[in-house]
Every structure is written in C-alpha cells, then in structure tokens.
JSON list of C-alpha atoms in Angstrom, two decimals:
[
{"chain": "W", "resi": 1, "resn": "GLN", "atom": "CA", "xyz": [0.35, -91.08, -32.68]},
{"chain": "W", "resi": 2, "resn": "ALA", "atom": "CA", "xyz": [-1.00, -87.69, -31.63]},
{"chain": "W", "resi": 3, "resn": "ASP", "atom": "CA", "xyz": [-1.90, -89.04, -28.18]},
{"chain": "W", "resi": 4, "resn": "MET", "atom": "CA", "xyz": [1.57, -90.58, -27.81]},
{"chain": "W", "resi": 5, "resn": "ASP", "atom": "CA", "xyz": [3.22, -87.29, -28.79]},
{"chain": "W", "resi": 6, "resn": "THR", "atom": "CA", "xyz": [1.14, -85.50, -26.15]},
{"chain": "W", "resi": 7, "resn": "LEU", "atom": "CA", "xyz": [2.13, -88.07, -23.52]},
{"chain": "W", "resi": 8, "resn": "ASN", "atom": "CA", "xyz": [5.82, -87.83, -24.41]},
{"chain": "W", "resi": 9, "resn": "GLU", "atom": "CA", "xyz": [5.63, -84.03, -24.26]},
{"chain": "W", "resi": 10, "resn": "ALA", "atom": "CA", "xyz": [3.99, -84.18, -20.83]},
{"chain": "W", "resi": 11, "resn": "LEU", "atom": "CA", "xyz": [6.70, -86.50, -19.52]},
{"chain": "W", "resi": 12, "resn": "ARG", "atom": "CA", "xyz": [9.39, -84.00, -20.57]},
{"chain": "W", "resi": 13, "resn": "LEU", "atom": "CA", "xyz": [7.68, -81.13, -18.78]},
{"chain": "W", "resi": 14, "resn": "LYS", "atom": "CA", "xyz": [7.06, -80.45, -15.12]},
{"chain": "W", "resi": 15, "resn": "ILE", "atom": "CA", "xyz": [3.30, -80.24, -15.25]},
{"chain": "W", "resi": 16, "resn": "PRO", "atom": "CA", "xyz": [1.66, -77.85, -12.76]},
{"chain": "W", "resi": 17, "resn": "GLN", "atom": "CA", "xyz": [-1.28, -79.23, -10.82]},
{"chain": "W", "resi": 18, "resn": "HIS", "atom": "CA", "xyz": [-3.32, -76.02, -11.04]},
{"chain": "W", "resi": 19, "resn": "VAL", "atom": "CA", "xyz": [-3.14, -73.47, -13.87]},
{"chain": "W", "resi": 20, "resn": "ALA", "atom": "CA", "xyz": [-4.96, -70.14, -13.58]},
{"chain": "W", "resi": 21, "resn": "VAL", "atom": "CA", "xyz": [-5.45, -67.89, -16.61]},
{"chain": "W", "resi": 22, "resn": "ILE", "atom": "CA", "xyz": [-6.32, -64.24, -17.15]},
{"chain": "W", "resi": 23, "resn": "LEU", "atom": "CA", "xyz": [-7.54, -64.52, -20.74]},
{"chain": "W", "resi": 24, "resn": "ASP", "atom": "CA", "xyz": [-6.88, -61.00, -21.94]},
{"chain": "W", "resi": 25, "resn": "GLY", "atom": "CA", "xyz": [-6.83, -59.39, -25.39]},
{"chain": "W", "resi": 26, "resn": "ASN", "atom": "CA", "xyz": [-10.06, -60.55, -27.02]},
{"chain": "W", "resi": 27, "resn": "GLY", "atom": "CA", "xyz": [-11.13, -56.99, -27.79]},
{"chain": "W", "resi": 28, "resn": "ARG", "atom": "CA", "xyz": [-7.72, -55.87, -29.04]},
{"chain": "W", "resi": 29, "resn": "TRP", "atom": "CA", "xyz": [-7.43, -58.98, -31.22]},
{"chain": "W", "resi": 30, "resn": "ALA", "atom": "CA", "xyz": [-10.80, -58.18, -32.81]},
{"chain": "W", "resi": 31, "resn": "LYS", "atom": "CA", "xyz": [-9.89, -54.51, -33.30]},
{"chain": "W", "resi": 32, "resn": "GLN", "atom": "CA", "xyz": [-6.75, -55.47, -35.19]},
{"chain": "W", "resi": 33, "resn": "ARG", "atom": "CA", "xyz": [-9.03, -57.34, -37.61]},
{"chain": "W", "resi": 34, "resn": "HIS", "atom": "CA", "xyz": [-11.51, -54.46, -37.84]},
{"chain": "W", "resi": 35, "resn": "MET", "atom": "CA", "xyz": [-14.14, -56.55, -36.09]},
{"chain": "W", "resi": 36, "resn": "PRO", "atom": "CA", "xyz": [-16.30, -55.71, -33.03]},
{"chain": "W", "resi": 37, "resn": "ARG", "atom": "CA", "xyz": [-15.01, -56.62, -29.57]},
{"chain": "W", "resi": 38, "resn": "THR", "atom": "CA", "xyz": [-17.87, -59.09, -29.23]},
{"chain": "W", "resi": 39, "resn": "TYR", "atom": "CA", "xyz": [-16.38, -61.15, -32.08]},
{"chain": "W", "resi": 40, "resn": "GLY", "atom": "CA", "xyz": [-13.14, -61.44, -30.11]},
{"chain": "W", "resi": 41, "resn": "HIS", "atom": "CA", "xyz": [-15.01, -62.81, -27.09]},
{"chain": "W", "resi": 42, "resn": "LYS", "atom": "CA", "xyz": [-16.73, -65.44, -29.23]},
{"chain": "W", "resi": 43, "resn": "VAL", "atom": "CA", "xyz": [-13.43, -66.60, -30.70]},
{"chain": "W", "resi": 44, "resn": "GLY", "atom": "CA", "xyz": [-11.81, -66.47, -27.25]},
{"chain": "W", "resi": 45, "resn": "SER", "atom": "CA", "xyz": [-14.49, -68.73, -25.82]},
{"chain": "W", "resi": 46, "resn": "LYS", "atom": "CA", "xyz": [-13.65, -71.37, -28.42]},
{"chain": "W", "resi": 47, "resn": "VAL", "atom": "CA", "xyz": [-10.00, -71.17, -27.37]},
{"chain": "W", "resi": 48, "resn": "VAL", "atom": "CA", "xyz": [-11.07, -71.91, -23.77]},
{"chain": "W", "resi": 49, "resn": "GLU", "atom": "CA", "xyz": [-12.82, -75.06, -24.99]},
{"chain": "W", "resi": 50, "resn": "ASP", "atom": "CA", "xyz": [-9.72, -76.12, -26.93]},
{"chain": "W", "resi": 51, "resn": "MET", "atom": "CA", "xyz": [-7.50, -75.47, -23.91]},
{"chain": "W", "resi": 52, "resn": "LEU", "atom": "CA", "xyz": [-9.60, -77.76, -21.72]},
{"chain": "W", "resi": 53, "resn": "THR", "atom": "CA", "xyz": [-8.70, -80.74, -23.89]},
{"chain": "W", "resi": 54, "resn": "ILE", "atom": "CA", "xyz": [-5.06, -79.72, -24.12]},
{"chain": "W", "resi": 55, "resn": "VAL", "atom": "CA", "xyz": [-4.44, -79.16, -20.39]},
{"chain": "W", "resi": 56, "resn": "ASP", "atom": "CA", "xyz": [-6.33, -82.36, -19.55]},
{"chain": "W", "resi": 57, "resn": "ASP", "atom": "CA", "xyz": [-4.14, -84.35, -21.95]},
{"chain": "W", "resi": 58, "resn": "LEU", "atom": "CA", "xyz": [-1.03, -82.81, -20.38]},
{"chain": "W", "resi": 59, "resn": "GLY", "atom": "CA", "xyz": [-2.11, -83.92, -16.91]},
{"chain": "W", "resi": 60, "resn": "VAL", "atom": "CA", "xyz": [-3.19, -80.60, -15.37]},
{"chain": "W", "resi": 61, "resn": "LYS", "atom": "CA", "xyz": [-5.76, -81.30, -12.63]},
{"chain": "W", "resi": 62, "resn": "TYR", "atom": "CA", "xyz": [-7.28, -77.84, -12.14]},
{"chain": "W", "resi": 63, "resn": "PHE", "atom": "CA", "xyz": [-7.84, -75.10, -14.74]},
{"chain": "W", "resi": 64, "resn": "THR", "atom": "CA", "xyz": [-9.27, -71.77, -13.60]},
{"chain": "W", "resi": 65, "resn": "VAL", "atom": "CA", "xyz": [-10.10, -68.86, -15.91]},
{"chain": "W", "resi": 66, "resn": "TYR", "atom": "CA", "xyz": [-10.98, -65.25, -15.13]},
{"chain": "W", "resi": 67, "resn": "ALA", "atom": "CA", "xyz": [-14.05, -64.87, -17.32]},
{"chain": "W", "resi": 68, "resn": "PHE", "atom": "CA", "xyz": [-15.83, -61.85, -15.86]},
{"chain": "W", "resi": 69, "resn": "SER", "atom": "CA", "xyz": [-14.65, -59.51, -13.12]},
{"chain": "W", "resi": 70, "resn": "THR", "atom": "CA", "xyz": [-16.73, -57.23, -10.91]},
{"chain": "W", "resi": 71, "resn": "GLU", "atom": "CA", "xyz": [-15.24, -54.35, -12.91]},
{"chain": "W", "resi": 72, "resn": "ASN", "atom": "CA", "xyz": [-16.48, -55.79, -16.23]},
{"chain": "W", "resi": 73, "resn": "TRP", "atom": "CA", "xyz": [-20.01, -54.50, -15.54]},
{"chain": "W", "resi": 74, "resn": "LYS", "atom": "CA", "xyz": [-18.66, -51.06, -16.52]},
{"chain": "W", "resi": 75, "resn": "ARG", "atom": "CA", "xyz": [-18.25, -52.20, -20.12]},
{"chain": "W", "resi": 76, "resn": "SER", "atom": "CA", "xyz": [-20.82, -51.49, -22.83]},
{"chain": "W", "resi": 77, "resn": "THR", "atom": "CA", "xyz": [-24.22, -53.15, -22.60]},
{"chain": "W", "resi": 78, "resn": "GLU", "atom": "CA", "xyz": [-23.56, -54.97, -25.88]},
{"chain": "W", "resi": 79, "resn": "GLU", "atom": "CA", "xyz": [-20.26, -56.40, -24.67]},
{"chain": "W", "resi": 80, "resn": "VAL", "atom": "CA", "xyz": [-21.64, -57.51, -21.30]},
{"chain": "W", "resi": 81, "resn": "SER", "atom": "CA", "xyz": [-24.64, -59.08, -23.05]},
{"chain": "W", "resi": 82, "resn": "THR", "atom": "CA", "xyz": [-22.32, -61.00, -25.38]},
{"chain": "W", "resi": 83, "resn": "LEU", "atom": "CA", "xyz": [-20.23, -62.32, -22.50]},
{"chain": "W", "resi": 84, "resn": "MET", "atom": "CA", "xyz": [-23.36, -63.48, -20.66]},
{"chain": "W", "resi": 85, "resn": "THR", "atom": "CA", "xyz": [-24.71, -65.13, -23.83]},
{"chain": "W", "resi": 86, "resn": "ILE", "atom": "CA", "xyz": [-21.42, -67.02, -24.29]},
{"chain": "W", "resi": 87, "resn": "LEU", "atom": "CA", "xyz": [-21.66, -68.23, -20.69]},
{"chain": "W", "resi": 88, "resn": "ARG", "atom": "CA", "xyz": [-25.27, -69.34, -21.11]},
{"chain": "W", "resi": 89, "resn": "THR", "atom": "CA", "xyz": [-24.37, -71.23, -24.29]},
{"chain": "W", "resi": 90, "resn": "TYR", "atom": "CA", "xyz": [-21.46, -72.97, -22.57]},
{"chain": "W", "resi": 91, "resn": "LEU", "atom": "CA", "xyz": [-23.63, -74.05, -19.64]},
{"chain": "W", "resi": 92, "resn": "LYS", "atom": "CA", "xyz": [-26.34, -75.25, -22.00]},
{"chain": "W", "resi": 93, "resn": "ASP", "atom": "CA", "xyz": [-23.85, -77.36, -23.91]},
{"chain": "W", "resi": 94, "resn": "CYS", "atom": "CA", "xyz": [-22.48, -78.82, -20.69]},
{"chain": "W", "resi": 95, "resn": "VAL", "atom": "CA", "xyz": [-25.84, -80.10, -19.50]},
{"chain": "W", "resi": 96, "resn": "LYS", "atom": "CA", "xyz": [-27.01, -81.04, -23.03]},
{"chain": "W", "resi": 97, "resn": "LYS", "atom": "CA", "xyz": [-30.37, -79.37, -22.72]},
{"chain": "W", "resi": 98, "resn": "SER", "atom": "CA", "xyz": [-31.95, -76.04, -23.60]},
{"chain": "W", "resi": 99, "resn": "MET", "atom": "CA", "xyz": [-31.63, -73.37, -20.95]},
{"chain": "W", "resi": 100, "resn": "LYS", "atom": "CA", "xyz": [-35.04, -72.03, -19.98]},
{"chain": "W", "resi": 101, "resn": "ASN", "atom": "CA", "xyz": [-34.15, -70.16, -16.82]},
{"chain": "W", "resi": 102, "resn": "ASN", "atom": "CA", "xyz": [-31.35, -67.96, -15.52]},
{"chain": "W", "resi": 103, "resn": "ILE", "atom": "CA", "xyz": [-27.58, -68.47, -15.14]},
{"chain": "W", "resi": 104, "resn": "ILE", "atom": "CA", "xyz": [-27.74, -69.40, -11.44]},
{"chain": "W", "resi": 105, "resn": "GLU", "atom": "CA", "xyz": [-30.11, -72.30, -12.10]},
{"chain": "W", "resi": 106, "resn": "SER", "atom": "CA", "xyz": [-27.93, -73.48, -14.98]},
{"chain": "W", "resi": 107, "resn": "ILE", "atom": "CA", "xyz": [-24.83, -73.46, -12.77]},
{"chain": "W", "resi": 108, "resn": "GLU", "atom": "CA", "xyz": [-26.66, -75.45, -10.07]},
{"chain": "W", "resi": 109, "resn": "ASN", "atom": "CA", "xyz": [-27.88, -77.91, -12.70]},
{"chain": "W", "resi": 110, "resn": "LEU", "atom": "CA", "xyz": [-24.36, -78.30, -14.07]},
{"chain": "W", "resi": 111, "resn": "GLU", "atom": "CA", "xyz": [-22.96, -78.89, -10.56]},
{"chain": "W", "resi": 112, "resn": "GLN", "atom": "CA", "xyz": [-25.57, -81.59, -9.91]},
{"chain": "W", "resi": 113, "resn": "LYS", "atom": "CA", "xyz": [-24.97, -83.34, -13.23]},
{"chain": "W", "resi": 114, "resn": "THR", "atom": "CA", "xyz": [-21.18, -83.40, -12.86]},
{"chain": "W", "resi": 115, "resn": "LYS", "atom": "CA", "xyz": [-20.70, -83.88, -9.11]},
{"chain": "W", "resi": 116, "resn": "ASN", "atom": "CA", "xyz": [-19.38, -87.45, -9.51]},
{"chain": "W", "resi": 117, "resn": "ASN", "atom": "CA", "xyz": [-17.11, -86.73, -12.47]},
{"chain": "W", "resi": 118, "resn": "THR", "atom": "CA", "xyz": [-13.36, -87.29, -12.23]},
{"chain": "W", "resi": 119, "resn": "GLY", "atom": "CA", "xyz": [-10.57, -85.73, -14.28]},
{"chain": "W", "resi": 120, "resn": "LEU", "atom": "CA", "xyz": [-9.87, -82.07, -14.97]},
{"chain": "W", "resi": 121, "resn": "GLN", "atom": "CA", "xyz": [-11.68, -79.61, -12.72]},
{"chain": "W", "resi": 122, "resn": "PHE", "atom": "CA", "xyz": [-12.59, -76.48, -14.67]},
{"chain": "W", "resi": 123, "resn": "THR", "atom": "CA", "xyz": [-13.46, -73.33, -12.69]},
{"chain": "W", "resi": 124, "resn": "ILE", "atom": "CA", "xyz": [-14.87, -70.14, -14.19]},
{"chain": "W", "resi": 125, "resn": "ALA", "atom": "CA", "xyz": [-14.49, -66.96, -12.13]},
{"chain": "W", "resi": 126, "resn": "ILE", "atom": "CA", "xyz": [-17.65, -64.95, -12.84]},
{"chain": "W", "resi": 127, "resn": "ASN", "atom": "CA", "xyz": [-18.46, -61.57, -11.28]},
{"chain": "W", "resi": 128, "resn": "TYR", "atom": "CA", "xyz": [-15.30, -62.12, -9.24]},
{"chain": "W", "resi": 129, "resn": "GLY", "atom": "CA", "xyz": [-13.12, -59.63, -7.41]},
{"chain": "W", "resi": 130, "resn": "GLY", "atom": "CA", "xyz": [-10.25, -60.69, -5.16]},
{"chain": "W", "resi": 131, "resn": "ARG", "atom": "CA", "xyz": [-10.59, -57.94, -2.56]},
{"chain": "W", "resi": 132, "resn": "ASP", "atom": "CA", "xyz": [-14.32, -58.58, -2.33]},
{"chain": "W", "resi": 133, "resn": "GLU", "atom": "CA", "xyz": [-13.62, -62.28, -1.79]},
{"chain": "W", "resi": 134, "resn": "ILE", "atom": "CA", "xyz": [-11.17, -61.56, 1.05]},
{"chain": "W", "resi": 135, "resn": "THR", "atom": "CA", "xyz": [-13.56, -59.02, 2.59]},
{"chain": "W", "resi": 136, "resn": "ARG", "atom": "CA", "xyz": [-16.34, -61.62, 2.68]},
{"chain": "W", "resi": 137, "resn": "ALA", "atom": "CA", "xyz": [-13.99, -64.18, 4.25]},
{"chain": "W", "resi": 138, "resn": "VAL", "atom": "CA", "xyz": [-12.98, -61.69, 6.95]},
{"chain": "W", "resi": 139, "resn": "ARG", "atom": "CA", "xyz": [-16.63, -60.96, 7.70]},
{"chain": "W", "resi": 140, "resn": "LYS", "atom": "CA", "xyz": [-17.34, -64.67, 8.19]},
{"chain": "W", "resi": 141, "resn": "LEU", "atom": "CA", "xyz": [-14.49, -64.96, 10.67]},
{"chain": "W", "resi": 142, "resn": "ALA", "atom": "CA", "xyz": [-15.45, -61.70, 12.38]},
{"chain": "W", "resi": 143, "resn": "THR", "atom": "CA", "xyz": [-18.96, -63.05, 12.91]},
{"chain": "W", "resi": 144, "resn": "LYS", "atom": "CA", "xyz": [-17.53, -66.13, 14.63]},
{"chain": "W", "resi": 145, "resn": "VAL", "atom": "CA", "xyz": [-15.39, -63.90, 16.87]},
{"chain": "W", "resi": 146, "resn": "SER", "atom": "CA", "xyz": [-18.43, -61.76, 17.67]},
{"chain": "W", "resi": 147, "resn": "ASN", "atom": "CA", "xyz": [-20.39, -64.90, 18.58]},
{"chain": "W", "resi": 148, "resn": "HIS", "atom": "CA", "xyz": [-17.52, -66.06, 20.81]},
{"chain": "W", "resi": 149, "resn": "GLU", "atom": "CA", "xyz": [-17.00, -69.11, 18.58]},
{"chain": "W", "resi": 150, "resn": "LEU", "atom": "CA", "xyz": [-13.46, -68.06, 17.74]},
{"chain": "W", "resi": 151, "resn": "ALA", "atom": "CA", "xyz": [-10.72, -66.04, 19.42]},
{"chain": "W", "resi": 152, "resn": "PRO", "atom": "CA", "xyz": [-8.93, -63.45, 17.25]},
{"chain": "W", "resi": 153, "resn": "GLU", "atom": "CA", "xyz": [-5.52, -64.87, 18.13]},
{"chain": "W", "resi": 154, "resn": "ASP", "atom": "CA", "xyz": [-6.60, -68.29, 16.88]},
{"chain": "W", "resi": 155, "resn": "ILE", "atom": "CA", "xyz": [-7.27, -67.09, 13.32]},
{"chain": "W", "resi": 156, "resn": "THR", "atom": "CA", "xyz": [-4.83, -68.75, 10.92]},
{"chain": "W", "resi": 157, "resn": "GLU", "atom": "CA", "xyz": [-3.94, -68.45, 7.24]},
{"chain": "W", "resi": 158, "resn": "GLU", "atom": "CA", "xyz": [-5.62, -71.82, 6.71]},
{"chain": "W", "resi": 159, "resn": "MET", "atom": "CA", "xyz": [-8.87, -70.50, 8.19]},
{"chain": "W", "resi": 160, "resn": "ILE", "atom": "CA", "xyz": [-8.83, -67.56, 5.80]},
{"chain": "W", "resi": 161, "resn": "SER", "atom": "CA", "xyz": [-8.16, -69.89, 2.86]},
{"chain": "W", "resi": 162, "resn": "LYS", "atom": "CA", "xyz": [-11.03, -72.15, 3.91]},
{"chain": "W", "resi": 163, "resn": "ASN", "atom": "CA", "xyz": [-13.42, -69.18, 3.82]},
{"chain": "W", "resi": 164, "resn": "LEU", "atom": "CA", "xyz": [-12.51, -68.07, 0.29]},
{"chain": "W", "resi": 165, "resn": "ASP", "atom": "CA", "xyz": [-14.53, -68.94, -2.82]},
{"chain": "W", "resi": 166, "resn": "THR", "atom": "CA", "xyz": [-11.75, -71.32, -3.88]},
{"chain": "W", "resi": 167, "resn": "TRP", "atom": "CA", "xyz": [-11.68, -73.26, -0.60]},
{"chain": "W", "resi": 168, "resn": "GLU", "atom": "CA", "xyz": [-11.98, -76.59, -2.45]},
{"chain": "W", "resi": 169, "resn": "LEU", "atom": "CA", "xyz": [-9.05, -75.87, -4.79]},
{"chain": "W", "resi": 170, "resn": "PRO", "atom": "CA", "xyz": [-5.29, -75.98, -4.25]},
{"chain": "W", "resi": 171, "resn": "ASP", "atom": "CA", "xyz": [-3.53, -72.66, -4.86]},
{"chain": "W", "resi": 172, "resn": "PRO", "atom": "CA", "xyz": [-2.43, -72.23, -8.50]},
{"chain": "W", "resi": 173, "resn": "ASP", "atom": "CA", "xyz": [1.09, -73.33, -9.38]},
{"chain": "W", "resi": 174, "resn": "LEU", "atom": "CA", "xyz": [1.11, -71.23, -12.55]},
{"chain": "W", "resi": 175, "resn": "LEU", "atom": "CA", "xyz": [-0.66, -68.03, -13.62]},
{"chain": "W", "resi": 176, "resn": "ILE", "atom": "CA", "xyz": [-0.79, -67.17, -17.31]},
{"chain": "W", "resi": 177, "resn": "ARG", "atom": "CA", "xyz": [-1.84, -63.72, -18.51]},
{"chain": "W", "resi": 178, "resn": "THR", "atom": "CA", "xyz": [-2.12, -63.04, -22.22]},
{"chain": "W", "resi": 179, "resn": "SER", "atom": "CA", "xyz": [-1.98, -59.82, -24.25]},
{"chain": "W", "resi": 180, "resn": "GLY", "atom": "CA", "xyz": [1.06, -58.19, -22.65]},
{"chain": "W", "resi": 181, "resn": "GLU", "atom": "CA", "xyz": [-0.45, -56.83, -19.43]},
{"chain": "W", "resi": 182, "resn": "GLN", "atom": "CA", "xyz": [1.64, -57.54, -16.33]},
{"chain": "W", "resi": 183, "resn": "ARG", "atom": "CA", "xyz": [-0.78, -57.12, -13.44]},
{"chain": "W", "resi": 184, "resn": "LEU", "atom": "CA", "xyz": [-3.24, -59.26, -11.49]},
{"chain": "W", "resi": 185, "resn": "SER", "atom": "CA", "xyz": [-6.36, -57.12, -12.01]},
{"chain": "W", "resi": 186, "resn": "ASN", "atom": "CA", "xyz": [-7.76, -58.15, -8.62]},
{"chain": "W", "resi": 187, "resn": "TYR", "atom": "CA", "xyz": [-7.58, -61.86, -9.55]},
{"chain": "W", "resi": 188, "resn": "LEU", "atom": "CA", "xyz": [-6.89, -64.38, -6.77]},
{"chain": "W", "resi": 189, "resn": "PRO", "atom": "CA", "xyz": [-4.56, -62.07, -4.79]},
{"chain": "W", "resi": 190, "resn": "TRP", "atom": "CA", "xyz": [-4.49, -64.39, -1.75]},
{"chain": "W", "resi": 191, "resn": "GLN", "atom": "CA", "xyz": [-4.16, -67.62, -3.72]},
{"chain": "W", "resi": 192, "resn": "LEU", "atom": "CA", "xyz": [-1.33, -66.40, -5.97]},
{"chain": "W", "resi": 193, "resn": "ALA", "atom": "CA", "xyz": [1.09, -65.56, -3.14]},
{"chain": "W", "resi": 194, "resn": "TYR", "atom": "CA", "xyz": [3.60, -68.28, -4.18]},
{"chain": "W", "resi": 195, "resn": "THR", "atom": "CA", "xyz": [2.52, -68.83, -7.78]},
{"chain": "W", "resi": 196, "resn": "GLU", "atom": "CA", "xyz": [4.83, -68.60, -10.80]},
{"chain": "W", "resi": 197, "resn": "PHE", "atom": "CA", "xyz": [3.70, -65.87, -13.23]},
{"chain": "W", "resi": 198, "resn": "TYR", "atom": "CA", "xyz": [3.96, -66.10, -17.02]},
{"chain": "W", "resi": 199, "resn": "PHE", "atom": "CA", "xyz": [3.09, -63.08, -19.16]},
{"chain": "W", "resi": 200, "resn": "THR", "atom": "CA", "xyz": [2.86, -63.30, -22.94]},
{"chain": "W", "resi": 201, "resn": "ASP", "atom": "CA", "xyz": [2.16, -60.66, -25.59]},
{"chain": "W", "resi": 202, "resn": "VAL", "atom": "CA", "xyz": [-0.05, -63.14, -27.47]},
{"chain": "W", "resi": 203, "resn": "HIS", "atom": "CA", "xyz": [-3.74, -62.19, -27.41]},
{"chain": "W", "resi": 204, "resn": "TRP", "atom": "CA", "xyz": [-6.01, -64.88, -25.99]},
{"chain": "W", "resi": 205, "resn": "PRO", "atom": "CA", "xyz": [-7.71, -65.76, -29.33]},
{"chain": "W", "resi": 206, "resn": "ASP", "atom": "CA", "xyz": [-4.24, -66.65, -30.70]},
{"chain": "W", "resi": 207, "resn": "PHE", "atom": "CA", "xyz": [-3.23, -68.71, -27.63]},
{"chain": "W", "resi": 208, "resn": "ASN", "atom": "CA", "xyz": [-2.73, -72.36, -28.55]},
{"chain": "W", "resi": 209, "resn": "LYS", "atom": "CA", "xyz": [-1.01, -75.59, -27.53]},
{"chain": "W", "resi": 210, "resn": "GLU", "atom": "CA", "xyz": [2.41, -74.37, -28.66]},
{"chain": "W", "resi": 211, "resn": "GLU", "atom": "CA", "xyz": [2.08, -71.21, -26.54]},
{"chain": "W", "resi": 212, "resn": "LEU", "atom": "CA", "xyz": [1.00, -73.29, -23.54]}
]
C-alpha cells in the first residue's frame, strides 16, 4: 500500500528530472537542542540517506547535494573532521568493505563497483566551488586556443558546459535550500541559470518526505 501511495503521489506531481540540494542548517538545528554542531551533521547525513529512497521512488533521476564547499575548510578542525568521517563511512557502506586508504581511493572504488548500475544517480559535491569550476573550464578552453586547436569565436555555451565537473549531468530542474538562507553560496552558478529555486525555513535534519 505504501508503494502504491508513493506511485499515486508521483503521478499527481510534475517530477523534476534533476534535483539539487543545499542541505543547510545542521549546526543551527543542533544548537537549538543544546548539542554540538557535529551532532547535527550526523543526523543530517541520515536524512540524505532517507532522501535517496524517497526521490528514487518519486521518479527523480539525478540527486545532487552540496556536502562540502571550498569555504568549509575554514570551519573548526573538529567540524571538518566530522564531515570527513561521515563521508568515509558513507563510502565504506556503499562498497561494503572496510576503508583502509584515503577518500580518493574510496571514491574510485565506488565508481568502479557501481559503473553499470541503473536508477537514481546520486552526486556529492565535495570541496566544490562554482567559480573555481568555471575558472578551470575556461583554462581548458584557453589552452586549446593557445594550441590553435580552437578559435575564440567558436567557443559555445555547450563547450563550457562540457568542461565543467557536471558535464555528464543535465542541469538541475529544481534547487532546494533549507534553513531559510536565500543565496547560492557559490553552488552550481552556471548550471542553475534556468532552475526553479525553492527556499524553506526547515533545517536539513528536519527535512522529510512531506517537505519534499
């Protein structure tokens, strides 16, 4: 019955193909409960896991979350360490084996194990900054111009898109930002040019199926 209710709900809604999320408010949620910010991140990570099942059931094809920005390195050592530990644990669970090496190797292992999977495509933006991404794309194209492989006047929007980190993904149809902030925070500035924005005052740890 629960699966049928989910299907009926999906049929009533216009389901976006790609949903991007800025999962904000973990620290504030924890503070309201007189708990450390790190506790909020741990609870927030569980909400991400729950959301994966929910958006997949609804028919969303791509789900992208802003997990760690280039600016997040400025946070306390304890908070950064907690965020990295959560990521390591998630990757370990995905590949069903203990992680003995670093994050990069775990990501490569996960990519190899899941390369033939179908269904929801989940993307985690880690150490990501939108302006940095565009800068790197411009450098790639500038190198081709310098090597006489490309004329400046032949550069197109599609070429720029194909040189971004998200070149394999369609642009998001919907951006959700929790916790009341109404800004992009350097998240996917190129990709969100035509995206619908939804801002909610709900902190990410309280975000659930009904909110979605």
